[in-house]
Coordinates of C-alpha atoms and ligand atoms in Angstrom, one line a residue:
M1336 CA 0.2 0.0 -0.3
I1337 CA 1.0 3.4 -0.9
N1338 CA 1.9 5.5 2.4
M1339 CA 0.0 8.7 1.5
T1340 CA 1.8 11.1 3.6
K1341 CA 5.2 9.9 2.7
S1342 CA 3.9 10.5 -1.2
I1343 CA 2.9 13.9 -0.7
Y1344 CA 5.9 15.1 1.1
S1345 CA 8.2 13.2 -1.4
I1346 CA 6.6 15.0 -4.4
L1347 CA 6.7 18.0 -2.8
D1348 CA 10.4 17.7 -2.0
K1349 CA 10.9 16.9 -5.7
A1350 CA 8.8 20.4 -6.7
Y1351 CA 10.8 22.2 -4.8
N1352 CA 14.3 20.8 -5.2
T1353 CA 13.9 20.4 -9.2
Y1354 CA 11.2 23.0 -10.1
S1355 CA 9.7 19.8 -12.4
L1356 CA 7.2 17.0 -11.7
D1357 CA 6.2 14.3 -14.4
K1358 CA 2.2 14.3 -15.3
S1359 CA 1.4 11.5 -12.7
E1360 CA 2.7 13.4 -10.0
I1361 CA 0.9 16.5 -10.9
S1362 CA -2.4 14.7 -11.0
Y1363 CA -1.6 12.9 -7.9
L1364 CA -1.2 16.3 -6.4
L1365 CA -4.4 17.5 -8.1
K1366 CA -6.3 14.6 -6.5
T1367 CA -5.2 14.5 -2.8
E1368 CA -7.3 16.0 -0.3
E1369 CA -3.9 17.1 1.7
N1370 CA -4.4 20.6 0.1
N1371 CA -3.4 22.7 2.9
K1372 CA 0.5 21.1 2.5
I1373 CA 0.6 22.2 -1.4
F1374 CA -0.7 25.7 -0.3
S1375 CA 1.6 26.0 2.2
A1376 CA 4.6 24.8 -0.1
A1377 CA 3.2 27.3 -2.9
D1378 CA 3.2 30.3 -0.5
K1379 CA 6.7 29.4 0.6
V1380 CA 8.1 29.3 -2.7
R1381 CA 6.0 32.5 -3.8
K1382 CA 7.5 34.4 -1.0
E1383 CA 11.4 33.2 -1.8
H1384 CA 10.7 34.0 -5.6
V1385 CA 8.8 36.7 -6.0
G1386 CA 8.4 38.1 -2.6
D1387 CA 5.3 40.0 -0.5
K1388 CA 4.7 42.5 -3.0
V1389 CA 1.4 42.1 -5.1
H1390 CA 1.0 43.6 -8.5
L1391 CA -1.9 45.0 -9.5
R1392 CA -2.8 45.4 -13.3
A1393 CA -5.9 47.7 -14.0
L1394 CA -8.5 45.9 -16.3
I1395 CA -10.6 47.9 -18.8
E1396 CA -13.3 45.9 -20.6
F1397 CA -13.3 47.9 -23.4
S1398 CA -16.1 46.1 -25.6
N1399 CA -18.0 43.0 -25.4
Y1400 CA -19.0 42.5 -28.8
C1401 CA -17.6 38.9 -29.9
K1402 CA -17.1 37.1 -33.1
Q1403 CA -16.5 33.8 -31.6
D1404 CA -19.2 31.4 -29.9
C1405 CA -17.4 29.7 -27.2
L1406 CA -19.7 27.7 -25.3
Y1407 CA -18.9 28.9 -21.8
C1408 CA -19.1 32.6 -22.3
G1409 CA -21.6 34.8 -21.8
L1410 CA -20.1 37.3 -24.8
R1411 CA -20.3 34.5 -26.9
R1412 CA -22.3 36.1 -30.4
S1413 CA -25.7 33.8 -30.3
N1414 CA -25.9 35.4 -26.7
T1415 CA -29.0 37.9 -28.1
K1416 CA -29.6 38.7 -24.2
I1417 CA -26.6 40.6 -23.6
I1418 CA -26.6 44.4 -24.1
R1419 CA -23.3 45.1 -26.6
Y1420 CA -21.2 48.1 -25.9
R1421 CA -17.6 49.0 -27.3
L1422 CA -15.6 52.1 -26.1
E1423 CA -14.7 54.7 -28.7
P1424 CA -10.7 54.9 -28.7
Q1425 CA -10.7 58.2 -26.7
E1426 CA -12.6 56.6 -23.7
I1427 CA -10.2 53.9 -23.7
I1428 CA -7.4 56.2 -23.4
N1429 CA -9.0 58.4 -20.8
S1430 CA -9.7 55.3 -18.9
T1431 CA -6.3 54.3 -18.8
K1432 CA -5.1 57.7 -17.7
K1433 CA -7.4 57.9 -15.0
A1434 CA -6.2 54.4 -14.3
T1435 CA -2.3 55.7 -13.8
E1436 CA -3.5 58.5 -12.0
Y1437 CA -4.6 56.0 -9.4
G1438 CA -1.3 54.4 -9.3
Y1439 CA -1.7 51.6 -11.9
K1440 CA 1.7 50.7 -13.5
T1441 CA 0.0 48.2 -15.6
I1442 CA -3.3 48.5 -18.0
V1443 CA -4.7 44.9 -19.3
L1444 CA -7.2 46.0 -22.3
Q1445 CA -9.6 43.3 -22.5
S1446 CA -12.3 42.4 -24.9
G1447 CA -14.2 40.0 -26.9
E1448 CA -13.1 39.4 -30.6
D1449 CA -14.4 42.8 -32.1
L1450 CA -13.5 43.9 -35.5
Y1451 CA -14.4 47.3 -35.1
Y1452 CA -10.4 47.8 -33.7
T1453 CA -8.9 47.4 -36.6
I1454 CA -5.1 47.0 -36.8
D1455 CA -5.1 50.8 -37.3
R1456 CA -7.4 51.8 -34.8
M1457 CA -5.8 49.3 -31.9
S1458 CA -2.3 50.2 -32.9
K1459 CA -3.0 54.1 -32.2
I1460 CA -4.8 53.2 -29.0
I1461 CA -1.7 51.2 -27.8
S1462 CA 1.0 53.9 -28.9
E1463 CA -1.3 56.8 -27.3
I1464 CA -1.5 54.8 -23.8
K1465 CA 2.1 54.1 -24.1
K1466 CA 2.8 57.8 -23.5
F1467 CA 1.7 57.2 -20.1
D1468 CA 4.7 55.1 -19.0
I1469 CA 3.0 51.8 -18.0
A1470 CA 3.0 48.4 -19.2
V1471 CA 0.5 47.4 -21.4
T1472 CA -1.2 43.4 -21.7
L1473 CA -3.6 43.0 -24.2
S1474 CA -6.4 40.3 -24.0
I1475 CA -8.3 40.4 -27.4
G1476 CA -8.4 36.9 -28.4
E1477 CA -7.1 35.2 -31.4
K1478 CA -5.0 37.3 -34.2
T1479 CA -2.7 36.8 -36.9
F1480 CA 1.2 36.9 -36.7
E1481 CA 0.8 40.2 -38.3
E1482 CA -1.7 41.9 -36.3
Y1483 CA 0.4 40.5 -33.1
K1484 CA 3.5 42.0 -34.7
A1485 CA 2.0 45.3 -35.4
Y1486 CA 0.8 45.5 -31.7
R1487 CA 3.9 44.6 -30.3
E1488 CA 5.5 47.5 -32.2
A1489 CA 2.9 49.7 -31.3
G1490 CA 4.3 49.1 -27.6
A1491 CA 2.3 46.3 -26.1
D1492 CA 4.5 44.5 -23.6
R1493 CA 2.1 41.3 -22.7
Y1494 CA -0.4 39.3 -24.0
L1495 CA -3.0 37.4 -22.2
L1496 CA -4.7 34.6 -24.1
R1497 CA -5.8 31.5 -22.1
I1498 CA -5.7 28.2 -23.7
E1499 CA -8.7 27.1 -21.8
T1500 CA -8.0 23.3 -22.2
T1501 CA -5.3 21.6 -23.7
D1502 CA -7.9 18.6 -24.4
E1503 CA -8.4 18.9 -28.3
V1504 CA -11.6 17.3 -28.3
L1505 CA -13.0 19.2 -25.5
Y1506 CA -11.7 22.3 -27.0
A1507 CA -13.2 21.7 -30.4
K1508 CA -16.5 21.0 -28.6
L1509 CA -16.4 24.0 -26.4
N1510 CA -15.0 26.6 -29.1
P1511 CA -17.0 25.9 -32.2
G1512 CA -15.2 27.1 -35.5
M1513 CA -12.1 27.1 -33.5
S1514 CA -9.2 25.0 -33.2
L1515 CA -6.9 24.3 -30.5
K1516 CA -4.0 23.9 -32.8
N1517 CA -4.8 28.0 -34.2
R1518 CA -4.9 28.7 -30.0
M1519 CA -1.5 27.3 -29.7
R1520 CA 0.0 28.9 -32.6
C1521 CA -1.3 32.1 -31.5
L1522 CA 0.9 31.7 -28.3
E1523 CA 3.6 30.5 -30.3
D1524 CA 3.7 33.7 -32.3
I1525 CA 3.1 36.1 -29.0
K1526 CA 6.2 34.2 -27.9
K1527 CA 8.2 34.7 -30.9
L1528 CA 7.5 38.5 -30.8
Y1529 CA 8.9 38.4 -27.5
Y1530 CA 5.7 39.7 -25.7
E1531 CA 5.9 38.3 -21.8
V1532 CA 3.0 35.3 -22.6
G1533 CA 0.0 34.9 -20.4
S1534 CA -2.4 32.1 -20.3
G1535 CA -4.2 30.1 -18.3
I1536 CA -7.2 27.5 -17.9
M1537 CA -10.9 27.2 -16.6
V1538 CA -11.2 24.6 -13.8
G1539 CA -14.1 22.8 -13.7
L1540 CA -15.1 22.8 -17.2
P1541 CA -17.7 19.8 -18.1
G1542 CA -15.9 17.3 -19.6
Q1543 CA -12.7 18.2 -18.2
T1544 CA -10.7 15.6 -16.3
I1545 CA -7.4 15.6 -14.0
E1546 CA -5.3 14.1 -16.2
S1547 CA -6.1 16.9 -19.1
I1548 CA -5.6 19.4 -16.2
A1549 CA -1.9 18.1 -15.4
E1550 CA -1.2 18.2 -19.4
D1551 CA -2.3 21.9 -19.1
I1552 CA 0.2 22.6 -16.6
A1553 CA 2.9 20.5 -18.4
Y1554 CA 2.1 22.4 -21.3
F1555 CA 2.5 25.9 -19.7
K1556 CA 5.9 24.8 -18.4
S1557 CA 7.0 24.0 -21.7
I1558 CA 6.3 27.0 -23.5
P1559 CA 7.5 28.5 -20.9
I1560 CA 5.1 31.1 -20.0
D1561 CA 5.8 34.2 -18.0
M1562 CA 1.8 34.4 -16.4
A1563 CA -0.5 32.2 -15.5
G1564 CA -4.5 33.4 -14.9
V1565 CA -6.4 30.2 -13.5
G1566 CA -10.0 30.6 -12.6
P1567 CA -13.0 28.5 -12.1
F1568 CA -15.4 28.0 -14.6
I1569 CA -18.8 29.6 -13.6
Y1570 CA -21.9 28.7 -15.4
H1571 CA -23.7 31.4 -17.5
P1572 CA -27.5 30.5 -17.7
D1573 CA -27.6 32.2 -21.5
T1574 CA -25.4 30.0 -22.8
P1575 CA -25.9 26.5 -24.1
I1576 CA -23.0 24.6 -21.9
E1577 CA -24.3 22.3 -19.1
K1578 CA -24.0 23.2 -15.7
T1579 CA -21.2 22.5 -13.6
K1580 CA -21.5 19.9 -10.8
G1581 CA -19.4 20.5 -7.6
N1582 CA -17.3 23.6 -6.6
Y1583 CA -14.0 24.0 -8.5
F1584 CA -12.8 26.5 -5.6
E1585 CA -10.1 24.4 -4.0
L1586 CA -9.2 22.5 -7.1
T1587 CA -8.5 25.7 -8.7
L1588 CA -6.3 26.9 -6.2
K1589 CA -4.6 23.6 -6.7
V1590 CA -3.9 24.4 -10.0
M1591 CA -2.5 27.8 -9.1
A1592 CA -0.1 26.4 -6.3
I1593 CA 0.9 23.4 -8.6
L1594 CA 2.2 26.4 -11.2
R1595 CA 4.0 28.5 -8.4
L1596 CA 6.0 25.4 -7.6
L1597 CA 6.8 24.5 -11.0
M1598 CA 7.7 28.0 -12.6
P1599 CA 8.5 29.6 -9.0
N1600 CA 9.3 33.1 -10.6
I1601 CA 6.1 33.6 -13.2
N1602 CA 3.5 35.8 -12.3
I1603 CA -0.2 34.4 -11.1
P1604 CA -2.8 36.5 -10.6
A1605 CA -5.7 36.0 -8.2
T1606 CA -8.5 35.7 -10.3
T1607 CA -11.4 37.9 -9.9
A1608 CA -14.0 34.7 -10.6
M1609 CA -12.5 33.3 -7.5
D1610 CA -14.3 36.0 -5.4
V1611 CA -17.8 34.8 -7.2
L1612 CA -17.1 31.5 -5.4
N1613 CA -15.8 32.8 -1.9
S1614 CA -16.1 36.2 -0.8
N1615 CA -12.3 35.8 0.4
G1616 CA -11.3 34.2 -2.9
R1617 CA -8.4 36.5 -4.2
L1618 CA -7.0 36.8 -0.7
I1619 CA -7.0 33.0 -0.4
A1620 CA -5.3 32.6 -3.8
L1621 CA -2.7 35.2 -2.6
Q1622 CA -1.9 32.8 0.3
C1623 CA -1.9 29.8 -1.8
G1624 CA 0.7 31.0 -4.5
A1625 CA -0.6 34.1 -6.4
N1626 CA 1.4 37.2 -6.2
V1627 CA -1.0 39.4 -8.8
V1628 CA -4.5 40.9 -8.7
M1629 CA -6.5 42.4 -11.7
P1630 CA -8.9 44.8 -10.1
N1631 CA -11.3 46.4 -12.4
A1632 CA -10.7 50.0 -13.8
T1633 CA -13.9 49.6 -15.9
E1634 CA -16.4 52.7 -15.7
T1635 CA -19.2 51.8 -13.8
T1636 CA -21.8 52.0 -16.7
Y1637 CA -20.2 49.2 -18.8
R1638 CA -19.3 47.0 -16.2
K1639 CA -22.6 44.8 -15.7
Y1640 CA -22.4 44.2 -19.7
Y1641 CA -19.2 42.7 -19.4
E1642 CA -20.9 39.5 -18.1
I1643 CA -18.5 36.6 -19.0
Y1644 CA -20.2 34.5 -16.3
P1645 CA -22.9 35.8 -13.9
G1646 CA -22.3 36.7 -10.0
K1647 CA -19.5 39.2 -11.3
I1648 CA -17.9 41.3 -8.0
C1649 CA -17.7 45.1 -8.1
I1650 CA -20.2 45.9 -11.2
N1651 CA -21.4 49.0 -9.1
D1652 CA -18.1 49.9 -8.1
S1653 CA -15.5 52.8 -9.3
P1654 CA -12.4 52.3 -10.7
K1655 CA -11.3 54.6 -7.7
Y1656 CA -13.2 52.8 -5.2
C1657 CA -11.8 49.3 -6.6
R1658 CA -8.2 50.5 -6.2
F1659 CA -8.5 51.6 -2.8
C1660 CA -10.8 48.8 -1.7
I1661 CA -8.0 45.8 -2.9
E1662 CA -5.3 47.9 -0.9
S1663 CA -6.9 47.5 1.8
K1664 CA -7.5 44.0 1.5
I1665 CA -3.9 43.2 0.4
K1666 CA -2.6 45.0 3.6
S1667 CA -5.1 43.0 5.6
I1668 CA -2.9 39.9 5.2
N1669 CA 0.3 42.1 5.4
R1670 CA 1.1 42.0 2.0
N1671 CA 1.6 45.3 0.0
V1672 CA 1.1 46.8 -3.3
A1673 CA 3.8 46.8 -5.7
K1674 CA 5.0 50.4 -7.3
S1675 CA 7.3 48.7 -10.2
K1676 CA 5.5 47.6 -13.4
G1677 CA 5.9 44.2 -12.5
Y1678 CA 7.4 42.3 -15.4
H1679 CA 8.3 38.6 -14.9
R1680 CA 12.1 38.6 -13.8
S1681 CA 13.2 36.3 -16.7
S1682 CA 12.0 38.5 -19.3
L1683 CA 13.2 41.9 -18.5
N1684 CA 15.6 41.7 -21.7
L1685 CA 12.7 41.1 -23.9
A1686 CA 12.4 44.8 -24.8
E1687 CA 15.9 44.4 -25.7
K1688 CA 15.7 41.5 -27.8
H1689 CA 12.2 42.9 -29.5
E1690 CA 14.4 46.0 -30.6
R1691 CA 16.8 43.9 -32.1
T1692 CA 14.7 41.8 -34.4
Q1693 CA 13.8 45.4 -35.5
K1694 CA 16.7 46.4 -36.8
Ligands
SAH2764 N1 -11.4 37.3 -26.1 C1 -10.5 37.3 -25.2 C2 -10.8 37.6 -23.8 C3 -11.8 36.6 -23.2 S1 -12.5 36.9 -21.7 C4 -9.9 35.9 -25.4 O1 -10.3 35.1 -26.4 O2 -8.6 35.6 -24.7 C5 -11.3 36.2 -20.6 C6 -11.2 34.8 -20.0 O3 -12.7 34.7 -19.3 C7 -11.3 33.8 -20.9 O4 -10.0 33.3 -21.6 C8 -12.2 32.5 -20.4 O5 -10.8 31.8 -19.5 C9 -12.8 33.4 -19.1 N2 -14.2 32.8 -18.9 C10 -15.1 32.8 -19.7 N3 -16.2 32.2 -19.8 C11 -16.4 32.3 -18.3 C12 -17.0 31.5 -17.5 N4 -18.2 31.2 -17.9 N5 -16.6 31.2 -16.1 C13 -15.5 31.7 -16.0 N6 -14.6 32.0 -16.6 C14 -15.0 32.4 -18.0

């Protein structure tokens, strides 16, 4: 008989000493009920490698139009119940300026895949907001190499594109008209262009297995990514997906914790969806390996329409309120808000590499 206690310690020791685990060991950690041992190991590694500072990324949800039809997402094009909105370039620039006045050093521009923002429009927005001396992250979906290149040249520093799941069959089922192969191609292009690469998954998707999550983790390590955003899947009644059975809060925490053990100095956000399942969700995540929070900096009027999933937090709050609220929460767990732009340490020379390729 396997000695369970010995096994968990030997796996955690191996992770601590080598930053690598095979897929069966990752699956073991995902399945064991000894969650707290994994969480404290991840918290220790987080402290040793990225410290106590928490990096804030202001999230501006600038359009909820989307040409895609992902089964899990409230923004899917077939959802006729949602009220659509998009911000004009000048509004995006104004919102960004305001966010910088609240001390944010990174802005994340996120939207559905909205064709209104042509290469030209988007590039202009990026180059305008780069004048505010901030890091810019884009989270606007699947694009061509040329588009990614244009945005990088306009000044975007990071790109966030969750793989969602590396299970090819599940991916095809959940994302009609899309393919895992193309999503991986996007991440490869983003990497080639020396962006900081952010990816991630949803945990608890109907049909997802523990083994496929172990594959996801191994995939992130193989790229390797600079940032991993992992959140629980939350059922949206205006989508055709099945309802999830069970609560995936703890499993999501474990995925974050394992990513921290295997990639000790990457950025890991305590994702907003965690707060939907537990009102202290993000604070708990910050104590299980996470070191980043992405507060909402979208104007209050638009927030409720960016309904990827229901029950989103802070929909009646203002950008200013969210900024100060999050800081007090972070202080309540004896951590502090970072003042730097918060690049992933191993990617600090990316800008230089990128410039070299331009010559
Ligand atoms: N169009 C962009 C941004 C998508 S929204 C893109 O494709 O990258 C950001 C993330 O929200 C998605 O990557 C997905 O992981 C998550 N999401 C979508 N629907 C969700 C749901 N029902 N529950 C939880 N997270 C969801």
